[in-house]
PDB file of C-alpha atoms in Angstrom:
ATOM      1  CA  UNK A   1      -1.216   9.118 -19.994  1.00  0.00           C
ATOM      2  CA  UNK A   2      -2.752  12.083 -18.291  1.00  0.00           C
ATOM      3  CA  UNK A   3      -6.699  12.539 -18.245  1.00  0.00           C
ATOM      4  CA  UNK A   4      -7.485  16.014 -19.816  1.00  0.00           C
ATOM      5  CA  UNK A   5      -8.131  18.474 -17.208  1.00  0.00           C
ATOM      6  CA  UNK A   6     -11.393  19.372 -15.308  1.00  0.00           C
ATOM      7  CA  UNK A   7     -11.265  17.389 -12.256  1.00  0.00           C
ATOM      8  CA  UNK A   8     -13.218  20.096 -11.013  1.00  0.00           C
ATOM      9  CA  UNK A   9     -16.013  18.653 -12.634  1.00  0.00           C
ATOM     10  CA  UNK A  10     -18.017  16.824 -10.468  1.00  0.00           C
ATOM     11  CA  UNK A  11     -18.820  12.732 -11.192  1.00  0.00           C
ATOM     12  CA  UNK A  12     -22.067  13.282 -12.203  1.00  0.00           C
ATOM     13  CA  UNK A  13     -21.772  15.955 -14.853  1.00  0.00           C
ATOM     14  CA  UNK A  14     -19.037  13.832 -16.444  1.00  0.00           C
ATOM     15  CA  UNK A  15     -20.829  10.848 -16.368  1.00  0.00           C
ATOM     16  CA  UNK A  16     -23.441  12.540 -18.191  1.00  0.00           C
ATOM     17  CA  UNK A  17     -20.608  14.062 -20.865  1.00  0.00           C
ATOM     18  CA  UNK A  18     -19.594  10.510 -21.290  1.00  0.00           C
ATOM     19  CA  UNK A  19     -23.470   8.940 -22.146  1.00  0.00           C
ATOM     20  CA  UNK A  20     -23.890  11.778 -24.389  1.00  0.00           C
ATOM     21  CA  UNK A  21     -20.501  11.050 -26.536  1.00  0.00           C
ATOM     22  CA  UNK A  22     -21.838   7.422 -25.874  1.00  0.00           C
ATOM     23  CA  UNK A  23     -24.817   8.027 -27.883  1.00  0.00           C
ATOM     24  CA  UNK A  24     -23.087  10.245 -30.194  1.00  0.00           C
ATOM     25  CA  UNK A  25     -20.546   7.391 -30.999  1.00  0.00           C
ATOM     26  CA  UNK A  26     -23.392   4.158 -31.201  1.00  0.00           C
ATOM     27  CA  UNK A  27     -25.051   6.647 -33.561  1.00  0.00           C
ATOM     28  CA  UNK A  28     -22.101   7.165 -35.754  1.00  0.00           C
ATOM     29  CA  UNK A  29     -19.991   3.763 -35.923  1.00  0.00           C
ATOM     30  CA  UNK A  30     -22.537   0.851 -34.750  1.00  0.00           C
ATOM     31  CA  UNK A  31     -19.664  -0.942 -35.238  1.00  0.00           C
ATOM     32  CA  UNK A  32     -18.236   0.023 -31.627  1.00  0.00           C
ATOM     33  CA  UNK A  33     -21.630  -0.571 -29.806  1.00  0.00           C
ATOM     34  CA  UNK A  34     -19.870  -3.884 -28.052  1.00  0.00           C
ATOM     35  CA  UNK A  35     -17.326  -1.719 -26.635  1.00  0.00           C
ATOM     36  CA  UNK A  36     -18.810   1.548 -26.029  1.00  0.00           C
ATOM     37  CA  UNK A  37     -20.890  -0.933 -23.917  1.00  0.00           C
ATOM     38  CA  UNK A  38     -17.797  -1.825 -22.015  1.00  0.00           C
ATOM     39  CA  UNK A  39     -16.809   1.564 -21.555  1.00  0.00           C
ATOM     40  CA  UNK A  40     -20.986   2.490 -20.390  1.00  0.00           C
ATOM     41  CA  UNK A  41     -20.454  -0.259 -17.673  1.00  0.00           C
ATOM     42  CA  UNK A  42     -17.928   1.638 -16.206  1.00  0.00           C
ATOM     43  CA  UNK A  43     -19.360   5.258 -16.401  1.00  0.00           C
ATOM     44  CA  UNK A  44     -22.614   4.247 -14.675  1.00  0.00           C
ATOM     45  CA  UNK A  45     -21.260   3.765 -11.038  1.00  0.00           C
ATOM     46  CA  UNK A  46     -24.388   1.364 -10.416  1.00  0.00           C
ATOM     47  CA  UNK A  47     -22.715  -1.247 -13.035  1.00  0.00           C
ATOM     48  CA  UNK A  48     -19.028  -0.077 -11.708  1.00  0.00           C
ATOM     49  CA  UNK A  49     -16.557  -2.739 -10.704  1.00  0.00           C
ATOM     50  CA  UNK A  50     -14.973  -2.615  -7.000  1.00  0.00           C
ATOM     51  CA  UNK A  51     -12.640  -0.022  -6.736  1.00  0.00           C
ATOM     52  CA  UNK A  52      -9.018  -1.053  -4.680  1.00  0.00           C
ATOM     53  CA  UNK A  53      -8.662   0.757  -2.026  1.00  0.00           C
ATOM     54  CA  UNK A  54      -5.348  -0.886  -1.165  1.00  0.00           C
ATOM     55  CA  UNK A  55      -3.942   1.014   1.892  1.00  0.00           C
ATOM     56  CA  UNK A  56      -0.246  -0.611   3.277  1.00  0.00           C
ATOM     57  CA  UNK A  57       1.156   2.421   5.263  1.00  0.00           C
ATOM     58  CA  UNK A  58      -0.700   1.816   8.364  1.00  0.00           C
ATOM     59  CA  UNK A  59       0.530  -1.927   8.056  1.00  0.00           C
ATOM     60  CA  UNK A  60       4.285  -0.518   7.987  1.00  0.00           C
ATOM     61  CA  UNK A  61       3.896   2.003  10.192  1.00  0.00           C
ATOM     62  CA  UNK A  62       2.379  -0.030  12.675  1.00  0.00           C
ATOM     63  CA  UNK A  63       5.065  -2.684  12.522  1.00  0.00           C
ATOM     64  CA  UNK A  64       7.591   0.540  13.079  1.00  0.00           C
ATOM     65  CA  UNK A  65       5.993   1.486  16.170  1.00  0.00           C
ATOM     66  CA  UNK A  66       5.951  -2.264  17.025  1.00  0.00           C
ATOM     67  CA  UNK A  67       9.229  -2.671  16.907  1.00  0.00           C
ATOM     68  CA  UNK A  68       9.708   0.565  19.320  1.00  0.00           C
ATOM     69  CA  UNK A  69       7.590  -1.339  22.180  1.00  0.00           C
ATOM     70  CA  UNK A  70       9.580  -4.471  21.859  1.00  0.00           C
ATOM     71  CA  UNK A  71      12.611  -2.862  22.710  1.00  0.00           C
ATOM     72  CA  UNK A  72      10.873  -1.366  25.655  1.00  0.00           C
ATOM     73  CA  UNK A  73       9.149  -4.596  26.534  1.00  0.00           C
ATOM     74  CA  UNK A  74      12.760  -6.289  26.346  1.00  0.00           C
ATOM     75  CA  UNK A  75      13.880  -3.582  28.889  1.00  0.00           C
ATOM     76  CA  UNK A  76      11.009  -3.604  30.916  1.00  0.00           C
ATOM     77  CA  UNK A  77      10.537  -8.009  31.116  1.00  0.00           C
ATOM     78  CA  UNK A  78      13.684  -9.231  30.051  1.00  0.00           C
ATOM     79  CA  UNK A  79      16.484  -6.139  31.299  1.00  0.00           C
ATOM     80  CA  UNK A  80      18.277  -7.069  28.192  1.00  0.00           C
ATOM     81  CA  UNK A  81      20.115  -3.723  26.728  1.00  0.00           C
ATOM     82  CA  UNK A  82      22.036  -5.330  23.865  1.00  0.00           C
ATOM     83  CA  UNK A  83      18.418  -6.527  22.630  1.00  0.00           C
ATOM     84  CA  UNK A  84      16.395  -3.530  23.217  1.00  0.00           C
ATOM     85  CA  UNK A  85      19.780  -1.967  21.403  1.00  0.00           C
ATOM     86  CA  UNK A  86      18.819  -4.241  18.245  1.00  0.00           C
ATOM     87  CA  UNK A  87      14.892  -3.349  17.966  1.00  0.00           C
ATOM     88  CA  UNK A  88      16.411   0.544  18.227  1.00  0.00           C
ATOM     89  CA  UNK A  89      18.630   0.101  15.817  1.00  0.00           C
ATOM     90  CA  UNK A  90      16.014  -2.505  13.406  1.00  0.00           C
ATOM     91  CA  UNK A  91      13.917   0.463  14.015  1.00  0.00           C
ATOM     92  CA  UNK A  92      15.939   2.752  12.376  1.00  0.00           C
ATOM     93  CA  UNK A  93      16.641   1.161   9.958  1.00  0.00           C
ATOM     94  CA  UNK A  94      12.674   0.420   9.042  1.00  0.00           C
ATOM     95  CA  UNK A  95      12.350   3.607   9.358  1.00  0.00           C
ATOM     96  CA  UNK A  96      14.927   4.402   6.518  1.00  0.00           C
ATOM     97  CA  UNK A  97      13.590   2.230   4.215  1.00  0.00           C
ATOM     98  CA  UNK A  98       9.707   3.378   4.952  1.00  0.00           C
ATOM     99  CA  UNK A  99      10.541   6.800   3.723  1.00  0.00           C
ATOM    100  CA  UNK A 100      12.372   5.727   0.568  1.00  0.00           C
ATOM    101  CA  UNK A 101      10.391   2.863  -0.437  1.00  0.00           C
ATOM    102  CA  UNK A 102       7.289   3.262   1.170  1.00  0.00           C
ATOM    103  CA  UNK A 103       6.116   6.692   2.755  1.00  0.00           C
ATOM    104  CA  UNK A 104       7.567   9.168  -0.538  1.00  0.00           C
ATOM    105  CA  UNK A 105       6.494   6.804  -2.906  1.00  0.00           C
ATOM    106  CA  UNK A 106       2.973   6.304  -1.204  1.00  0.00           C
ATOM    107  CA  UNK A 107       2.098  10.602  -1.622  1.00  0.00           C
ATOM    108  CA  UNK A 108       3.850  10.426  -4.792  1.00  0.00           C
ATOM    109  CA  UNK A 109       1.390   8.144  -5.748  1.00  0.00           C
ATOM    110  CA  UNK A 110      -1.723   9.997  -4.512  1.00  0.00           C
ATOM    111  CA  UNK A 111      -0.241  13.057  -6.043  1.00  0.00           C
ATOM    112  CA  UNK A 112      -0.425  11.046  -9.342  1.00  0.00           C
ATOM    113  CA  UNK A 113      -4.117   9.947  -8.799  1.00  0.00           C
ATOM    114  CA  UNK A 114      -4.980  13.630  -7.321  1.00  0.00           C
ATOM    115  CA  UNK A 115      -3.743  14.695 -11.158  1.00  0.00           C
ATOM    116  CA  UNK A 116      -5.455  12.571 -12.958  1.00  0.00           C
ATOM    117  CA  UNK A 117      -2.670   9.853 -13.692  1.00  0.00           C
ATOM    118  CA  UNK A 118      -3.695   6.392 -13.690  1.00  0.00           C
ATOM    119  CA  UNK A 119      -0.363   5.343 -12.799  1.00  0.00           C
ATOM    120  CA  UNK A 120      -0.844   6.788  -9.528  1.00  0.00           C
ATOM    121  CA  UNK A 121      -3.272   3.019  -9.111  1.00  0.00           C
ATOM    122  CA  UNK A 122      -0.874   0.864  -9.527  1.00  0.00           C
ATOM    123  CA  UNK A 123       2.017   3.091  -7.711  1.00  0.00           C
ATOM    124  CA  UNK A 124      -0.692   2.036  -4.677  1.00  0.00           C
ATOM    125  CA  UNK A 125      -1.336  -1.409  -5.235  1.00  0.00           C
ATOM    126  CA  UNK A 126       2.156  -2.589  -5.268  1.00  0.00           C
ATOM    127  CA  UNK A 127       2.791  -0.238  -2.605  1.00  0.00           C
ATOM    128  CA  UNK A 128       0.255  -1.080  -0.129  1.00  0.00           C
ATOM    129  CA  UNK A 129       1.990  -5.174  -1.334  1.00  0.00           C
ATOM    130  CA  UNK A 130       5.220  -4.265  -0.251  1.00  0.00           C
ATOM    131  CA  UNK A 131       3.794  -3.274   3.082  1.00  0.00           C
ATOM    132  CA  UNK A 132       2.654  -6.009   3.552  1.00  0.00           C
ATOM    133  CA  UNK A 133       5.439  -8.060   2.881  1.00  0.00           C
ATOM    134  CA  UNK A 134       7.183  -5.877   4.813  1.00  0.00           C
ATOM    135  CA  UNK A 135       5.282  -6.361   7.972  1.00  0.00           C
ATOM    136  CA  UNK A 136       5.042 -10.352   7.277  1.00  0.00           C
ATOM    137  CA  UNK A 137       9.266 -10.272   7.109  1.00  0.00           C
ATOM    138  CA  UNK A 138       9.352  -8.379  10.530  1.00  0.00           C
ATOM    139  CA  UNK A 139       7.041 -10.926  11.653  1.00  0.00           C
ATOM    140  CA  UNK A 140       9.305 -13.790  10.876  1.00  0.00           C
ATOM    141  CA  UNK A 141      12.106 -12.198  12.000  1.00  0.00           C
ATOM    142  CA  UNK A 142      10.832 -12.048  15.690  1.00  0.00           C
ATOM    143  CA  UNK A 143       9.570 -15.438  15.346  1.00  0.00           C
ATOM    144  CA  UNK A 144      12.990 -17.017  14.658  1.00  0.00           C
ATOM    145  CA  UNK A 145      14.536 -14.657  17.817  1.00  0.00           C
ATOM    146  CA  UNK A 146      12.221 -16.210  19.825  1.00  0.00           C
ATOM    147  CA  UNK A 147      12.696 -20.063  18.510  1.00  0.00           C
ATOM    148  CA  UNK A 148      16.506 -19.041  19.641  1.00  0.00           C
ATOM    149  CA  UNK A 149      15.354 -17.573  22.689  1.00  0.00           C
ATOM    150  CA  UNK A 150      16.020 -14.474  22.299  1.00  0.00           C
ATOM    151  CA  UNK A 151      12.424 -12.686  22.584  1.00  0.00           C
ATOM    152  CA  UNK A 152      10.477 -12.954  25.476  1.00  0.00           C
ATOM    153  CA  UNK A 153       7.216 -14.886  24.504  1.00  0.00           C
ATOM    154  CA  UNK A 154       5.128 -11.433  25.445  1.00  0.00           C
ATOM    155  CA  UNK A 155       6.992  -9.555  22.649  1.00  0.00           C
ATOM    156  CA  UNK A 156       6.230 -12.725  19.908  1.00  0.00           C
ATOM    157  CA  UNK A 157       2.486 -11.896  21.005  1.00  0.00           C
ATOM    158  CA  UNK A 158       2.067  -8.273  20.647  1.00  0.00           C
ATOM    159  CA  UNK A 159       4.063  -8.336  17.568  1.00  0.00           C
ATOM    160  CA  UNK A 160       1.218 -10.893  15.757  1.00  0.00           C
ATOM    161  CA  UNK A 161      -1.727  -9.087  17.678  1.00  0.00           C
ATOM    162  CA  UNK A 162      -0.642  -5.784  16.073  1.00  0.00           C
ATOM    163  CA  UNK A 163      -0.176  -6.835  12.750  1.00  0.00           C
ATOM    164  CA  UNK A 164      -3.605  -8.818  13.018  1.00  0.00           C
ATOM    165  CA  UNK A 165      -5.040  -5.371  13.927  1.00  0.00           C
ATOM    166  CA  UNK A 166      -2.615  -3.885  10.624  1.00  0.00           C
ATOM    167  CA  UNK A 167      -4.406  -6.156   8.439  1.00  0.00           C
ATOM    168  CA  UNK A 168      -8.265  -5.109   9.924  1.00  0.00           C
ATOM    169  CA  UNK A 169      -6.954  -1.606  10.166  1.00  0.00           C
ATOM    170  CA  UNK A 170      -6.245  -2.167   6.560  1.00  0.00           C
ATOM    171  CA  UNK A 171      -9.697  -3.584   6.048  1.00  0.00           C
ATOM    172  CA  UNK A 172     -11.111  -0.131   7.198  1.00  0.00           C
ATOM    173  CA  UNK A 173      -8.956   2.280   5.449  1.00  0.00           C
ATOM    174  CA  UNK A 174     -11.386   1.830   2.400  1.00  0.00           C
ATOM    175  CA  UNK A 175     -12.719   5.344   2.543  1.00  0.00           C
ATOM    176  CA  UNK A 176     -15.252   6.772   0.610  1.00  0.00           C
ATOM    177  CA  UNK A 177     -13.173   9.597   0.241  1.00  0.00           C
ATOM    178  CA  UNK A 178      -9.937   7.481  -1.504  1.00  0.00           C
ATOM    179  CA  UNK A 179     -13.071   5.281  -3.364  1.00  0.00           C
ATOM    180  CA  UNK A 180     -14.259   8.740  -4.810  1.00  0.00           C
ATOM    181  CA  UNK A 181     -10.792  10.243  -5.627  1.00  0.00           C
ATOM    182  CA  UNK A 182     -10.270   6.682  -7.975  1.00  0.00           C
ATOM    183  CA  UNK A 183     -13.858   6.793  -9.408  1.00  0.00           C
ATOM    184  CA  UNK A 184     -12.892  10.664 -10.527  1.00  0.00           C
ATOM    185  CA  UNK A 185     -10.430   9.535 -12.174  1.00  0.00           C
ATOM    186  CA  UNK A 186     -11.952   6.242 -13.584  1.00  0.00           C
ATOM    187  CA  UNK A 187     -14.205   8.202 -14.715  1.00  0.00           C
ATOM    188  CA  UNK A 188     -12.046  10.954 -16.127  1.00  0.00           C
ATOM    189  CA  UNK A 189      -9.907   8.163 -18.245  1.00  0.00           C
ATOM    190  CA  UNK A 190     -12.981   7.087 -19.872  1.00  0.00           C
ATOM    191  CA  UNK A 191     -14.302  10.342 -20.841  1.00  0.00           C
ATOM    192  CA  UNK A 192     -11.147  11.252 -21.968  1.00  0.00           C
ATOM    193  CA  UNK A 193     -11.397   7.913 -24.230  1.00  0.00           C
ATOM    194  CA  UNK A 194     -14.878   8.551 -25.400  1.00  0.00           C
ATOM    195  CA  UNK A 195     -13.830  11.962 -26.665  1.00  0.00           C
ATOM    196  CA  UNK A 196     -10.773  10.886 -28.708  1.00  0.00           C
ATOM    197  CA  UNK A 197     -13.123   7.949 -30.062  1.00  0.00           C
ATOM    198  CA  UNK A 198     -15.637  10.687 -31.183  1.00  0.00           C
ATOM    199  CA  UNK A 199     -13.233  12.853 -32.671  1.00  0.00           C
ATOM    200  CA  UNK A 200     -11.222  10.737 -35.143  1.00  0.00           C
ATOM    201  CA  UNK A 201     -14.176   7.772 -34.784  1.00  0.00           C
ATOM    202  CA  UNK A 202     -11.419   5.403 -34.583  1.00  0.00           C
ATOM    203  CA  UNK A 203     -11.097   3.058 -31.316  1.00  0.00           C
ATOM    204  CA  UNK A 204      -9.234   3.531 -28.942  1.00  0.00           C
ATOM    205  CA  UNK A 205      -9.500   1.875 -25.874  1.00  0.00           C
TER     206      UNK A 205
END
């Protein structure tokens, strides 16, 4: 569903739009007052749940670049072409499947969110989830090359140490500025809800 309009509204003058329909609506139907409560707890960002901030695309494009330097570590340690040849080519094809299933989708969803659809939230979540499972299969991938042999123990290293820093660069992607983008439109669903509740006074949510 797509919130009405005026995202160029700012938070605060909705959030005051949605406690005046609030008091508008316990006023009218006391009947709603449990979940026009609900709804309250949501508009008032002191009372506001925490927001996910999921962010994957650092985790896969980390693990991209990743497997770039263990194809030059291979060359560099090990002199073994054929090797290096398969992180190239494993490279690639990451690549590939970043921009189909992870990169277009990713500003597809934020394009979503920046408009006002909610279903630009979960695009994100599952999104930033398939990043990381992503990253954890490229992980176990290099693990069993090196059980075989294959992978110098150097390359097994780097390749946990950067995902270690995908997951704490992932910790710190939670910017305000994403956290304020959702909250908008948090906020913009619920107003959007409070207004169809107080024009037909039937519920809604």
């Amino acid at each position: 569903m797509k919130i009405s309009a005026q995202s160029e509204n700012s938070l605060s003058t909705l959030r005051r739009e949605g406690k005046l329909i609030e008091r508008e609506i316990r006023s009218r139907d006391p009947n709603l007052a449990a979940r026009v409560e609900d709804v309250a707890r949501l508009v008032n960002p002191a009372q506001s749940p925490a927001i996910p901030r999921p962010a994957g695309l650092p985790v896969v494009l980390t693990v991209f670049f990743l497997l770039i330097v263990s194809a030059l570590s291979v060359i560099i340690l090990n002199d073994n072409f054929f090797l290096a040849q398969f992180y190239i080519q494993s490279a690639i094809v990451y690549f590939i499947l970043m921009i189909f299933f992870v990169i277009f989708p990713a500003f597809a969803g934020m394009y979503l969110i920046s408009r006002g659809y909610s279903l630009g939230l979960e695009i994100h979540y599952w999104l930033s989830l398939a990043a990381l499972i992503l990253s954890l299969a490229a992980c176990a991938v290099l693990a069993g090359k090196f059980l075989r042999g294959d992978v110098s123990l150097f390359a097994l290293i780097t390749q946990v140490l950067v995902v270690s820093l995908a997951f704490f660069v992932r910790r710190l992607m939670r910017s305000a500025s994403f956290a304020t983008t959702v909250r908008r439109c948090r906020t913009l669903r619920i107003v959007a809800t409070l207004r169809e509740w107080r024009q037909d006074g039937k519920e809604k949510f």
